PDB file of C-alpha atoms in Angstrom:
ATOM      1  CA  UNK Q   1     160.041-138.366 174.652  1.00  0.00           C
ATOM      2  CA  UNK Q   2     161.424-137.990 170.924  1.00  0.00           C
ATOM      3  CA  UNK Q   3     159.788-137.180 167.711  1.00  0.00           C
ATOM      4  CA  UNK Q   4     161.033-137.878 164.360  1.00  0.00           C
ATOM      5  CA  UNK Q   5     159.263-136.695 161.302  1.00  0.00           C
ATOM      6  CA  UNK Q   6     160.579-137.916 158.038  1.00  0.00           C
ATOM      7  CA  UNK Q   7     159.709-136.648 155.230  1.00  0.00           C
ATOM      8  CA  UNK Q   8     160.327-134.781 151.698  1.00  0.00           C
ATOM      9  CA  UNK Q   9     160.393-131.349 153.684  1.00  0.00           C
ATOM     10  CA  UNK Q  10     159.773-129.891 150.489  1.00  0.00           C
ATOM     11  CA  UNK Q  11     156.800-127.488 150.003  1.00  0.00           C
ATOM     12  CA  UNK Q  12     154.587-128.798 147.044  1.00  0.00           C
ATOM     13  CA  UNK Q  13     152.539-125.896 145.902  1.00  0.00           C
ATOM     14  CA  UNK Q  14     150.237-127.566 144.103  1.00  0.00           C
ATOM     15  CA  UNK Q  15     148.832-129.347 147.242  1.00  0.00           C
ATOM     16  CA  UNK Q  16     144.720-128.608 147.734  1.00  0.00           C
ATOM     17  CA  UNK Q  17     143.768-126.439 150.352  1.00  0.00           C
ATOM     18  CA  UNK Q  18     140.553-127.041 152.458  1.00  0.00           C
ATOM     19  CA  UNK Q  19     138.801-124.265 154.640  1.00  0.00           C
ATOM     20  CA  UNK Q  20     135.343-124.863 156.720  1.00  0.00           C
ATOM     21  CA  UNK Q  21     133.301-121.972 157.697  1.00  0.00           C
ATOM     22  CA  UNK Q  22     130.245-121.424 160.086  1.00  0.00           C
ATOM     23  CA  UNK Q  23     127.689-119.380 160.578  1.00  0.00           C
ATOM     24  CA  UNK Q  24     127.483-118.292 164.549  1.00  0.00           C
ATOM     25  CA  UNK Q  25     130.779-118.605 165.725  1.00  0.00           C
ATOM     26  CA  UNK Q  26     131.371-117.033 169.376  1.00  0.00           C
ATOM     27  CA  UNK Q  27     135.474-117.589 169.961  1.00  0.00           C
ATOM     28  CA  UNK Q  28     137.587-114.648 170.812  1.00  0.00           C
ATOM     29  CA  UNK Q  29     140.023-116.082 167.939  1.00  0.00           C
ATOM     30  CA  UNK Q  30     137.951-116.167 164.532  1.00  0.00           C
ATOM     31  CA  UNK Q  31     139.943-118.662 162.436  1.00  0.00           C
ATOM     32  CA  UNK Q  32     142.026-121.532 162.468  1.00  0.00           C
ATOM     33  CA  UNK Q  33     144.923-121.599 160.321  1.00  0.00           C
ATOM     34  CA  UNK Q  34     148.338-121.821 161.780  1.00  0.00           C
ATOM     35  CA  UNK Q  35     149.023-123.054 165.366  1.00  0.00           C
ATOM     36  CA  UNK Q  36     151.382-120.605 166.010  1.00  0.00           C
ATOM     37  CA  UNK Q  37     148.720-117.932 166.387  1.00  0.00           C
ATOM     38  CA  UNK Q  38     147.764-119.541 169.350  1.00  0.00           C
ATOM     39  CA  UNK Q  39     148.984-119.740 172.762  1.00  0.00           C
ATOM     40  CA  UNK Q  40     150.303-123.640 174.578  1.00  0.00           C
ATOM     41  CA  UNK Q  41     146.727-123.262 176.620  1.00  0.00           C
ATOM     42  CA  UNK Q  42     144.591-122.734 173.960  1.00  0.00           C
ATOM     43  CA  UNK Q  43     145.945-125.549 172.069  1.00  0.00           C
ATOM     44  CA  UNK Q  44     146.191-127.794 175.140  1.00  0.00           C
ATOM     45  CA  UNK Q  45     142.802-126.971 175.984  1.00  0.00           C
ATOM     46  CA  UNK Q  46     141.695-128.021 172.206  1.00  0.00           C
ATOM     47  CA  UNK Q  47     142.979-131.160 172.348  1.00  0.00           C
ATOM     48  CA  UNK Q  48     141.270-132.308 175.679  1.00  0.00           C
ATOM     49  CA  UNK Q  49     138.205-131.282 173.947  1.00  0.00           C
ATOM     50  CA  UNK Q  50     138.878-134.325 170.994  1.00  0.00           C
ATOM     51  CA  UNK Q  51     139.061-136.779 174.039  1.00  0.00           C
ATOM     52  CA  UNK Q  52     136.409-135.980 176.184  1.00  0.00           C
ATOM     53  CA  UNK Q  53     134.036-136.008 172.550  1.00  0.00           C
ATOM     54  CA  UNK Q  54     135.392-138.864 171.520  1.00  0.00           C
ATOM     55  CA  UNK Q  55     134.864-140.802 174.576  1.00  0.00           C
ATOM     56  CA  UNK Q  56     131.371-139.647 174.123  1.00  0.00           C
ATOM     57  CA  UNK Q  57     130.851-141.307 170.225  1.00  0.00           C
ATOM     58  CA  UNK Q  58     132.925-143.926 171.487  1.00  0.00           C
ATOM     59  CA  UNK Q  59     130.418-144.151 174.346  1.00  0.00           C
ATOM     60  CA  UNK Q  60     127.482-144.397 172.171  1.00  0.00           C
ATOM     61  CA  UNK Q  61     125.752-140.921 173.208  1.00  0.00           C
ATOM     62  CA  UNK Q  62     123.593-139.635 170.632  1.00  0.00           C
ATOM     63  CA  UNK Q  63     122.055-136.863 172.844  1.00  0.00           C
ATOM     64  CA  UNK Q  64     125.255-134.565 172.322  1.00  0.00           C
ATOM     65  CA  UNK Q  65     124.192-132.939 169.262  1.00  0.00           C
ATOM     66  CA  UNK Q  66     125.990-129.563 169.118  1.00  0.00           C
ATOM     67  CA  UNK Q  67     126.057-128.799 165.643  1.00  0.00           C
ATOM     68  CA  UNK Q  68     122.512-128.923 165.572  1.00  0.00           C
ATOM     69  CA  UNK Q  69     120.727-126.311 163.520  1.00  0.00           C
ATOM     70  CA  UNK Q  70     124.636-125.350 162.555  1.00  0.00           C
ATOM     71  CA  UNK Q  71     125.103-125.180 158.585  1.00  0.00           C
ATOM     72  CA  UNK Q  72     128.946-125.994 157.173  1.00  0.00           C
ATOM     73  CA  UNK Q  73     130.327-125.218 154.017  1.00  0.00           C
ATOM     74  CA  UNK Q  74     133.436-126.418 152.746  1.00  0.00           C
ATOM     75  CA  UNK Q  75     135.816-125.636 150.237  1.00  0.00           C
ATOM     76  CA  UNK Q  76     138.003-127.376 147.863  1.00  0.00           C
ATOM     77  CA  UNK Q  77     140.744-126.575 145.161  1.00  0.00           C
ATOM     78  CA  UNK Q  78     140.803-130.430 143.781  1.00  0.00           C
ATOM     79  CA  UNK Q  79     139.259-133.779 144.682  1.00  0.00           C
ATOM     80  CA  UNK Q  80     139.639-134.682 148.283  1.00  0.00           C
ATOM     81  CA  UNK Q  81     139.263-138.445 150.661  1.00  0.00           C
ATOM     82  CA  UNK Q  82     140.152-138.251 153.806  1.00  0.00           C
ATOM     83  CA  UNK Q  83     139.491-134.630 154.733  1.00  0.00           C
ATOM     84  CA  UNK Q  84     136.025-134.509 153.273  1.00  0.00           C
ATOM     85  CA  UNK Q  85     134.906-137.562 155.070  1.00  0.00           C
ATOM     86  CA  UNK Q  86     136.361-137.153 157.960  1.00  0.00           C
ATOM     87  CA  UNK Q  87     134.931-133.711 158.294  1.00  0.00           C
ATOM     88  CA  UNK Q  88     132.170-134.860 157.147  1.00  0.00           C
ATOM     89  CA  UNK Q  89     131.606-137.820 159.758  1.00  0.00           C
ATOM     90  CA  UNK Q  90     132.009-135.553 162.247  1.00  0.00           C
ATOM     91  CA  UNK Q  91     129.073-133.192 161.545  1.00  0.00           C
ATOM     92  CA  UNK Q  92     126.997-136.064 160.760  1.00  0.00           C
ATOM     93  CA  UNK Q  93     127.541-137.189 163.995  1.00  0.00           C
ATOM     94  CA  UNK Q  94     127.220-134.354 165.846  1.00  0.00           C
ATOM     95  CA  UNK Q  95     123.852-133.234 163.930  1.00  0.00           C
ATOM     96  CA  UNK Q  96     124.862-130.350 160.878  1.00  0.00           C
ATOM     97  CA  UNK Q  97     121.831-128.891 159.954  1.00  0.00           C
ATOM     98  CA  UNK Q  98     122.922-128.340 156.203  1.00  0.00           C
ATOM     99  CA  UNK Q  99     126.137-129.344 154.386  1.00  0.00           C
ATOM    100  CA  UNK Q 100     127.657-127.758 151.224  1.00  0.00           C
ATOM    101  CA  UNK Q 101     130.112-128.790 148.977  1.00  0.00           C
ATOM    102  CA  UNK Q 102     132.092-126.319 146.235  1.00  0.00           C
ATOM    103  CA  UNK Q 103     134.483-127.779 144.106  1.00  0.00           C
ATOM    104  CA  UNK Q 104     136.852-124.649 143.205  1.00  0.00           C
ATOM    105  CA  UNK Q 105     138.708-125.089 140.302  1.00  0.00           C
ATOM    106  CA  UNK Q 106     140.882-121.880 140.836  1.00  0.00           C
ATOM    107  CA  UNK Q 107     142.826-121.758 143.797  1.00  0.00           C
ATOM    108  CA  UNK Q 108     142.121-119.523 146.994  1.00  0.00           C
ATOM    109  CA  UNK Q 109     143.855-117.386 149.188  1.00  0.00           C
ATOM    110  CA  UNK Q 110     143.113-118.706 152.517  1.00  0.00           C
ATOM    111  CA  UNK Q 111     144.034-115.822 154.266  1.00  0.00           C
ATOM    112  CA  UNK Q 112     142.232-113.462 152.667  1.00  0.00           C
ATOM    113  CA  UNK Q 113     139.019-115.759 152.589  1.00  0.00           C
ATOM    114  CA  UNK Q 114     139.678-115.755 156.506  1.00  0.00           C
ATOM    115  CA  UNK Q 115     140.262-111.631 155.901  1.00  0.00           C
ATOM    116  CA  UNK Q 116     137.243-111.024 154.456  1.00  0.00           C
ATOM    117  CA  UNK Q 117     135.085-113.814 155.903  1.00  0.00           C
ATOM    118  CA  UNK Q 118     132.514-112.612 158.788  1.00  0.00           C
ATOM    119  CA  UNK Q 119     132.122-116.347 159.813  1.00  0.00           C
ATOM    120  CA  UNK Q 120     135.345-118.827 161.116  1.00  0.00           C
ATOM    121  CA  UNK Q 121     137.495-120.364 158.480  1.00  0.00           C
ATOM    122  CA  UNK Q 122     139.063-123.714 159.839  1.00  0.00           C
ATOM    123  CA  UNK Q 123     142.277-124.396 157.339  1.00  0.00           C
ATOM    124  CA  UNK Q 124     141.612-128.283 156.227  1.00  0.00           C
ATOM    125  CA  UNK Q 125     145.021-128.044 154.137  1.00  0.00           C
ATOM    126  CA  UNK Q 126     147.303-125.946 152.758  1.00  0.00           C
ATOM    127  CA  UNK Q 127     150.268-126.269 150.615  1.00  0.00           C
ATOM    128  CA  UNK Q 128     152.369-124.610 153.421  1.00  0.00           C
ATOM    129  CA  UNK Q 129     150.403-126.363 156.259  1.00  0.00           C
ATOM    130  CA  UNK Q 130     148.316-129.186 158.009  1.00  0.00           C
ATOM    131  CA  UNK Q 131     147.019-127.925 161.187  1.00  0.00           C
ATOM    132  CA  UNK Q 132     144.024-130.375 161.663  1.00  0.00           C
ATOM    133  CA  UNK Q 133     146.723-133.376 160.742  1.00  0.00           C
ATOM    134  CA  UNK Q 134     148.791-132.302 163.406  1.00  0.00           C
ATOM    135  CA  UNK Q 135     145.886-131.639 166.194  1.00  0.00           C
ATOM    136  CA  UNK Q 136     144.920-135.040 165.085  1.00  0.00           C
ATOM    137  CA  UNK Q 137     148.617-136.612 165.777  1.00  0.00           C
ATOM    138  CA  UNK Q 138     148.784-134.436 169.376  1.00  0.00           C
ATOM    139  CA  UNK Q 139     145.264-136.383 170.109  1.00  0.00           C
ATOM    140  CA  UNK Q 140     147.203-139.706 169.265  1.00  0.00           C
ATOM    141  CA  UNK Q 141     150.681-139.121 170.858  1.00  0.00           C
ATOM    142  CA  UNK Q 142     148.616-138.117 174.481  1.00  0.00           C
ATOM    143  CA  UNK Q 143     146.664-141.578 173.433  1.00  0.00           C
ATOM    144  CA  UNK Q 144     149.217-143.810 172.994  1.00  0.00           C
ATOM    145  CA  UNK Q 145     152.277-142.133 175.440  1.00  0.00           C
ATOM    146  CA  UNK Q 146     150.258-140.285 178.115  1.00  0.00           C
ATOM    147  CA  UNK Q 147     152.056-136.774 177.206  1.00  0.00           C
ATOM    148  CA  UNK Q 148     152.621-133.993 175.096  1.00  0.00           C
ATOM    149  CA  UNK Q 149     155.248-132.113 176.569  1.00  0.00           C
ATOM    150  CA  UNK Q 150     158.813-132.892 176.525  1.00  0.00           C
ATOM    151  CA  UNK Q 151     158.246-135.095 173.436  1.00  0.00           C
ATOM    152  CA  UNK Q 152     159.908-134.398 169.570  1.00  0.00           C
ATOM    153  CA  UNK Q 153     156.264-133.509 168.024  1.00  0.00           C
ATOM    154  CA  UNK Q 154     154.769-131.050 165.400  1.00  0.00           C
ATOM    155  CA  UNK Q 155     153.953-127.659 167.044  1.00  0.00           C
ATOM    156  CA  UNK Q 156     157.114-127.289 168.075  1.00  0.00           C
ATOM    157  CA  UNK Q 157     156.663-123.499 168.159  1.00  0.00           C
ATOM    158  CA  UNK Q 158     153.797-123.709 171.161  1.00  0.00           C
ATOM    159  CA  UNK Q 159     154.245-127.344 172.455  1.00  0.00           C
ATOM    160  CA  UNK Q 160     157.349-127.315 174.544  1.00  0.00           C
ATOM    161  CA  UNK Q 161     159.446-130.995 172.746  1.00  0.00           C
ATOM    162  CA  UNK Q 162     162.459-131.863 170.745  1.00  0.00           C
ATOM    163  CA  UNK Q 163     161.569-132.083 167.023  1.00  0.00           C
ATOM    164  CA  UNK Q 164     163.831-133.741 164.563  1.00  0.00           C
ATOM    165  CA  UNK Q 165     163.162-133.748 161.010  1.00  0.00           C
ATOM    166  CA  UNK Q 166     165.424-135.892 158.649  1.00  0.00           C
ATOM    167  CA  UNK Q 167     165.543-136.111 154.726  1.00  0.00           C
ATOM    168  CA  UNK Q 168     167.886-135.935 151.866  1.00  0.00           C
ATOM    169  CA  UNK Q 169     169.607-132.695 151.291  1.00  0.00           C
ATOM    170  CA  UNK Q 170     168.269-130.430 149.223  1.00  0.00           C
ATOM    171  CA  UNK Q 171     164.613-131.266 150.716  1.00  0.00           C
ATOM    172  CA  UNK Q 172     164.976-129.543 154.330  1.00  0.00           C
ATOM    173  CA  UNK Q 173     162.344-127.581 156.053  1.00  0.00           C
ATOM    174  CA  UNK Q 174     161.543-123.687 154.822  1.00  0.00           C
ATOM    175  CA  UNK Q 175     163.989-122.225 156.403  1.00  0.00           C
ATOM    176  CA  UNK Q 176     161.998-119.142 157.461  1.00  0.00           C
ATOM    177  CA  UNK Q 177     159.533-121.508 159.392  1.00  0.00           C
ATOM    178  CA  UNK Q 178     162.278-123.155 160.813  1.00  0.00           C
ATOM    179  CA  UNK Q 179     163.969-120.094 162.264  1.00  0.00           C
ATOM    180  CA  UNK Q 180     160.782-119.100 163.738  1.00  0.00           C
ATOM    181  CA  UNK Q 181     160.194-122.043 165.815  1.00  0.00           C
ATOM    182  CA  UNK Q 182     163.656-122.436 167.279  1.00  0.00           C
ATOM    183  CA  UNK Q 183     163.783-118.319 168.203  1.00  0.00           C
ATOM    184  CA  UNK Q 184     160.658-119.024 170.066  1.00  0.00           C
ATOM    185  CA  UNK Q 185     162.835-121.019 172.201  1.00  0.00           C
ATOM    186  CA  UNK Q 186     160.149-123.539 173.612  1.00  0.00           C
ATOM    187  CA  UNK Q 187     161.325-126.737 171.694  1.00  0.00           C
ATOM    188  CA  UNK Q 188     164.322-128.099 171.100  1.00  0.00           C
ATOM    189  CA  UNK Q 189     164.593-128.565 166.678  1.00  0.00           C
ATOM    190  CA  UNK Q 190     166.816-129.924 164.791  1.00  0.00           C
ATOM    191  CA  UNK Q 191     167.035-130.774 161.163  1.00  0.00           C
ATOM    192  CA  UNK Q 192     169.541-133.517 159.683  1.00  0.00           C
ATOM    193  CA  UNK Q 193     170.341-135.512 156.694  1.00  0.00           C
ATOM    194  CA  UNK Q 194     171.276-138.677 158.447  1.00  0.00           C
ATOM    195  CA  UNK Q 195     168.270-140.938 159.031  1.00  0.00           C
ATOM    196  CA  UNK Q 196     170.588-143.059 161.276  1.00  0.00           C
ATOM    197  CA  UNK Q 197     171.218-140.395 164.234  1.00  0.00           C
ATOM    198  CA  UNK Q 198     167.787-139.510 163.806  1.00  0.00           C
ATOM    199  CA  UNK Q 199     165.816-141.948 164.936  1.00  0.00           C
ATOM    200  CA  UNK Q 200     168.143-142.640 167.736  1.00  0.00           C
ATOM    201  CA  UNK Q 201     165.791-142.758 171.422  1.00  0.00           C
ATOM    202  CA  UNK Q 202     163.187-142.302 169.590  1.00  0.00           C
ATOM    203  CA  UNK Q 203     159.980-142.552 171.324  1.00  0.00           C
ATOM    204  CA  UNK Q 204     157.491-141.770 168.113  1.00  0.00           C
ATOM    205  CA  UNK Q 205     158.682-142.006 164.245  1.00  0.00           C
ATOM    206  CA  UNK Q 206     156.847-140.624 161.567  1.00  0.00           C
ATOM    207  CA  UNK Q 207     156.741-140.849 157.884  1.00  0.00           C
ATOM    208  CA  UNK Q 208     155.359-139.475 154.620  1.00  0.00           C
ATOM    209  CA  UNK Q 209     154.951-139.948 150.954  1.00  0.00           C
ATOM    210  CA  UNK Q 210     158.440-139.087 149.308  1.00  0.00           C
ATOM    211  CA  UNK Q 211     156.259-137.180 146.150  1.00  0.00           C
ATOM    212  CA  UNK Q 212     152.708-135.783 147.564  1.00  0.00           C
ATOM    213  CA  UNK Q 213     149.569-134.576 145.317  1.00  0.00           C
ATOM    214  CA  UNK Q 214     150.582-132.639 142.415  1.00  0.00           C
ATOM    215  CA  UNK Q 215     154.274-134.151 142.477  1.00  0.00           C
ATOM    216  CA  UNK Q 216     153.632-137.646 141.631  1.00  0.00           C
ATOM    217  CA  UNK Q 217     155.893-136.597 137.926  1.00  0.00           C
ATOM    218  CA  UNK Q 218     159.019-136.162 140.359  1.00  0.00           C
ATOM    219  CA  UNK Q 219     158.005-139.702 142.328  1.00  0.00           C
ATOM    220  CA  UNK Q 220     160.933-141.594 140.802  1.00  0.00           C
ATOM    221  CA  UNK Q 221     163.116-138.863 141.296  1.00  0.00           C
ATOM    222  CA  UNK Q 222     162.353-138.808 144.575  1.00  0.00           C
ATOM    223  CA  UNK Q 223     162.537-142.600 145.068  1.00  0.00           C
ATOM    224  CA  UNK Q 224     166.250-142.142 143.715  1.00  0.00           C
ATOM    225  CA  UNK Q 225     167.199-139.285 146.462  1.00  0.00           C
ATOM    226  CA  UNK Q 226     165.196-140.913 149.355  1.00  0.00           C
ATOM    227  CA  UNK Q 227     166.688-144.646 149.087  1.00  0.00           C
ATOM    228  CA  UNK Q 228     168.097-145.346 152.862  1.00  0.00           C
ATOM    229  CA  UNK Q 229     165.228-143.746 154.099  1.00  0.00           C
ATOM    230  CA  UNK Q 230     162.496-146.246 154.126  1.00  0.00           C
ATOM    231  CA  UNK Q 231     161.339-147.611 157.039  1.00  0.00           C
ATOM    232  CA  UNK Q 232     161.675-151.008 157.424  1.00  0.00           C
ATOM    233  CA  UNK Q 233     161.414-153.753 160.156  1.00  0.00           C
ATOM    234  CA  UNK Q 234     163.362-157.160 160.745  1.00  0.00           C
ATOM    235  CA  UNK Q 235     162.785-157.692 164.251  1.00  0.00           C
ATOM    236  CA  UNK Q 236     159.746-158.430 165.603  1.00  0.00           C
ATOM    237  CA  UNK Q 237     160.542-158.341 169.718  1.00  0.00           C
ATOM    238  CA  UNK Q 238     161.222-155.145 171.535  1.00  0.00           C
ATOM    239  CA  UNK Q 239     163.683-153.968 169.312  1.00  0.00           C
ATOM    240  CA  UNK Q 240     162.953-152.269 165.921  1.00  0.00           C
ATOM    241  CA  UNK Q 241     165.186-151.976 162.655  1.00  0.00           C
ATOM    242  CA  UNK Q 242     164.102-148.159 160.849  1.00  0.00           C
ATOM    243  CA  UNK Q 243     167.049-148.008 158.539  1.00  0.00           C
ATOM    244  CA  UNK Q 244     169.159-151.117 157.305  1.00  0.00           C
ATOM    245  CA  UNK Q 245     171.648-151.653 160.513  1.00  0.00           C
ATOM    246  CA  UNK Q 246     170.062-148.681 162.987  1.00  0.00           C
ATOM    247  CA  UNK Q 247     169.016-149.994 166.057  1.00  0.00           C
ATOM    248  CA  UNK Q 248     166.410-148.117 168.026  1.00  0.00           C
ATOM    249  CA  UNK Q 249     168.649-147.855 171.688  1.00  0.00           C
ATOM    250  CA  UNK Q 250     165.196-146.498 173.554  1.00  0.00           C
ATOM    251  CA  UNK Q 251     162.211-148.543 174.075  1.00  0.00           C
ATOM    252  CA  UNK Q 252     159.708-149.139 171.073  1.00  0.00           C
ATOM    253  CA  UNK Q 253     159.295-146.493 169.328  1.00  0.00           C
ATOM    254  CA  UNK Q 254     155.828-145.845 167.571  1.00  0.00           C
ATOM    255  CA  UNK Q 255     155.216-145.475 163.919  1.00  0.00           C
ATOM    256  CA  UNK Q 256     152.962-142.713 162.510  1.00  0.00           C
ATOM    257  CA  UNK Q 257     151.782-141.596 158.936  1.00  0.00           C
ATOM    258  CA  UNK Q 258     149.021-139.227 157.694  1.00  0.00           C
ATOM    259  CA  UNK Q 259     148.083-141.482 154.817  1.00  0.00           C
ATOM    260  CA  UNK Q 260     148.134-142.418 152.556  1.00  0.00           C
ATOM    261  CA  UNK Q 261     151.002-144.917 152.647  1.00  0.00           C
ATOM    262  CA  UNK Q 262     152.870-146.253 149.098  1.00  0.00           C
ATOM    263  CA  UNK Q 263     153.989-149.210 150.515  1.00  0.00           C
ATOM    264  CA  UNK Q 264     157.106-150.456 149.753  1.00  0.00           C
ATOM    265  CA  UNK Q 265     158.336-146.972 148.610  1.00  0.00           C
ATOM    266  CA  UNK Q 266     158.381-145.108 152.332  1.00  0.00           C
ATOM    267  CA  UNK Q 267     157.509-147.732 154.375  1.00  0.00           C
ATOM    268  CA  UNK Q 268     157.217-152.117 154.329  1.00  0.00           C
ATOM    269  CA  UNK Q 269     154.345-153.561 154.991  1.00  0.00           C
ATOM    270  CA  UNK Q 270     156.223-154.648 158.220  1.00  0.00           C
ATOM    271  CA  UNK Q 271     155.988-151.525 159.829  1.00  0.00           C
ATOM    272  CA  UNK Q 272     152.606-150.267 158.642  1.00  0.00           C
ATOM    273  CA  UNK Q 273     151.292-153.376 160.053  1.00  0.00           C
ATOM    274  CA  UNK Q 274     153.319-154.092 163.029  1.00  0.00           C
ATOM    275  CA  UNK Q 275     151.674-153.662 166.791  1.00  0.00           C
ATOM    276  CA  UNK Q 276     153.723-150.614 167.404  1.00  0.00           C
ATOM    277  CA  UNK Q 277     152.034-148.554 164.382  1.00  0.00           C
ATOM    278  CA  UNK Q 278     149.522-146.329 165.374  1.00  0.00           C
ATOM    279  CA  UNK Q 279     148.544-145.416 161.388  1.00  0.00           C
ATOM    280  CA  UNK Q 280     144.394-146.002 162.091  1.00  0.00           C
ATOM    281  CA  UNK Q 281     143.842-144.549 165.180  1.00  0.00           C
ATOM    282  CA  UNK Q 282     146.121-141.515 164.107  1.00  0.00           C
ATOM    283  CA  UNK Q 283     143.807-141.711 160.974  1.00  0.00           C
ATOM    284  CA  UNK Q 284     140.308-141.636 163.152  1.00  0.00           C
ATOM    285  CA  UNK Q 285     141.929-138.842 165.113  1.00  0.00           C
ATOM    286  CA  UNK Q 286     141.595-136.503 162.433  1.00  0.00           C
ATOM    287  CA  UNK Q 287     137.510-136.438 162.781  1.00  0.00           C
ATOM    288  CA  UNK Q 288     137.999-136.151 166.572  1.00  0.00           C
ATOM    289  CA  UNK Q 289     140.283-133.201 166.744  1.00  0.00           C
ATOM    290  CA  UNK Q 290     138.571-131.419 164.014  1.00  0.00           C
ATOM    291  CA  UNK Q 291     134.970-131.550 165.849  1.00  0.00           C
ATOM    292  CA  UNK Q 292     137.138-129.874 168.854  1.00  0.00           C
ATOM    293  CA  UNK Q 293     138.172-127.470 166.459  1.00  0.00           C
ATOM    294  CA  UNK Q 294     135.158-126.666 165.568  1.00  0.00           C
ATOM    295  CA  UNK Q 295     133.678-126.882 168.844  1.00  0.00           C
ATOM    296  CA  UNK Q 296     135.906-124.356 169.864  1.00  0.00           C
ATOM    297  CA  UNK Q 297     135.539-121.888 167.080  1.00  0.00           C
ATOM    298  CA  UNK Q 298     131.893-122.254 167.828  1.00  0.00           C
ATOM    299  CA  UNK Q 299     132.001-121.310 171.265  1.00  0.00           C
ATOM    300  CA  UNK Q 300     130.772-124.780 172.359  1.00  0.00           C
TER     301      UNK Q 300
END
């Protein structure tokens, strides 16, 4: 299976960053904040966590309660939506004791919180990464295709897949993250500037704004650069359009996004909408893998 992420590779530094910390946690690893730190089983291991506690809620069991008598505290560096709520969902379903909110105005190191912090520190966001957002798309990739390995997909440094990104030149990957995950040698990366060749046998497409938080003054900039690399859709059978005349040759591929979407600028309503997009349940995801995060950090 292929995975195509694209995107204004970019890093915007003025992004938010989110950590959650516990008191009582019992894992052998103490914090969350980079997948890379952890071995293929670990994460594996993680992820069937989401599913079997999501069948659960889905289920309708109340009596798992985990959390219970747990406090959480969370930690912000501007106003956040989808990360607050779906964080906090999750503990209000599984029974937090006590939940705090800070709203930081100056911005924190995140690995010297996790340095100095005697209790886990889950990383909700930084501005160099999005490990819950990618847990969250593993959960929906294994939902949707069966599989993880030996698909293009985001930990490409632990997860063995083939990873393309595509975007205008000048916006590529870090390079110094890049190298790193192709000298591990588990995944097969590439990075390219034509949107054409890249979603070629694609089994699972993914998008992003073109100008995140803290960048929306270089949005019509960006709109300039990014033109040809909207996704779009004119045909409606098995067969979908991404970029003007580039015919997916592989079976349907699947559309993802982390939200949220600017249609009309990244992405048509077409495609946002159509059967193959997988935008919600990629977007409910996020509470489910982060209760398996924290699960795990727990020792639970």
């Amino acid at each position: 299976m292929e995975y195509n992420h694209i995107f204004p590779a970019e890093q915007d530094n003025n992004r938010s960053f989110i950590v959650s910390e516990f008191r009582g946690s019992k894992g052998e690893e103490k914090d969350f904040l980079h997948l890379s730190d952890f071995e293929k089983a670990t994460i594996l291991k993680i992820l069937d966590r989401a599913a079997e506690v999501k069948a659960q809620l889905k289920f309708g069991d109340r009596s798992f309660t985990p959390f219970k008598g747990k406090s959480m505290a969370m930690i912000f560096a501007k106003p956040s939506m989808r990360t607050r709520v779906s964080f906090e969902t999750g503990f209000f379903l599984l029974e937090v004791m006590l939940c705090i909110w800070d709203q930081m105005i100056s911005r924190w190191d995140i690995l010297d919180l996790a340095k100095y912090s005697s209790v886990s520190v889950i990383n909700g966001l930084t501005d160099y990464n999005h490990p819950c957002q990618i847990m969250a798309d593993a959960v929906t990739i294994i939902e949707h295709i069966g599989r993880l390995e030996g698909t293009k997909l985001l930990p490409a440094s632990v997860v063995p897949f083939h990873f393309v990104c595509v975007c205008p030149k000048g916006f590529e990957p870090d390079k110094e993250t890049v190298d790193k995950a192709q000298k591990a040698g588990i995944s097969k990366i590439e990075i390219t500037n034509d949107p054409k060749e890249a979603v070629k046998d694609a089994d699972v497409v993914y998008s992003d704004v073109w100008a995140s938080m803290g960048q929306k003054e270089e949005a019509a900039y960006c709109r300039q650069v990014f033109q040809g690399f909207q996704f779009i859709l004119l045909f409606l059978g098995c067969q979908y359009n991404w970029f003007d005349n580039a015919i997916l040759d592989g079976p349907k591929a699947y559309f993802m996004h982390c939200l949220p979407a600017e249609r009309g600028v990244e992405v048509t309503d077409g495609v946002i909408e159509a059967p193959n997009s997988i935008v919600f349940p990629q977007a409910e995801n996020r509470m489910h893998a982060q209760n398996a995060i924290m699960l795990h950090f727990l020792g639970l």
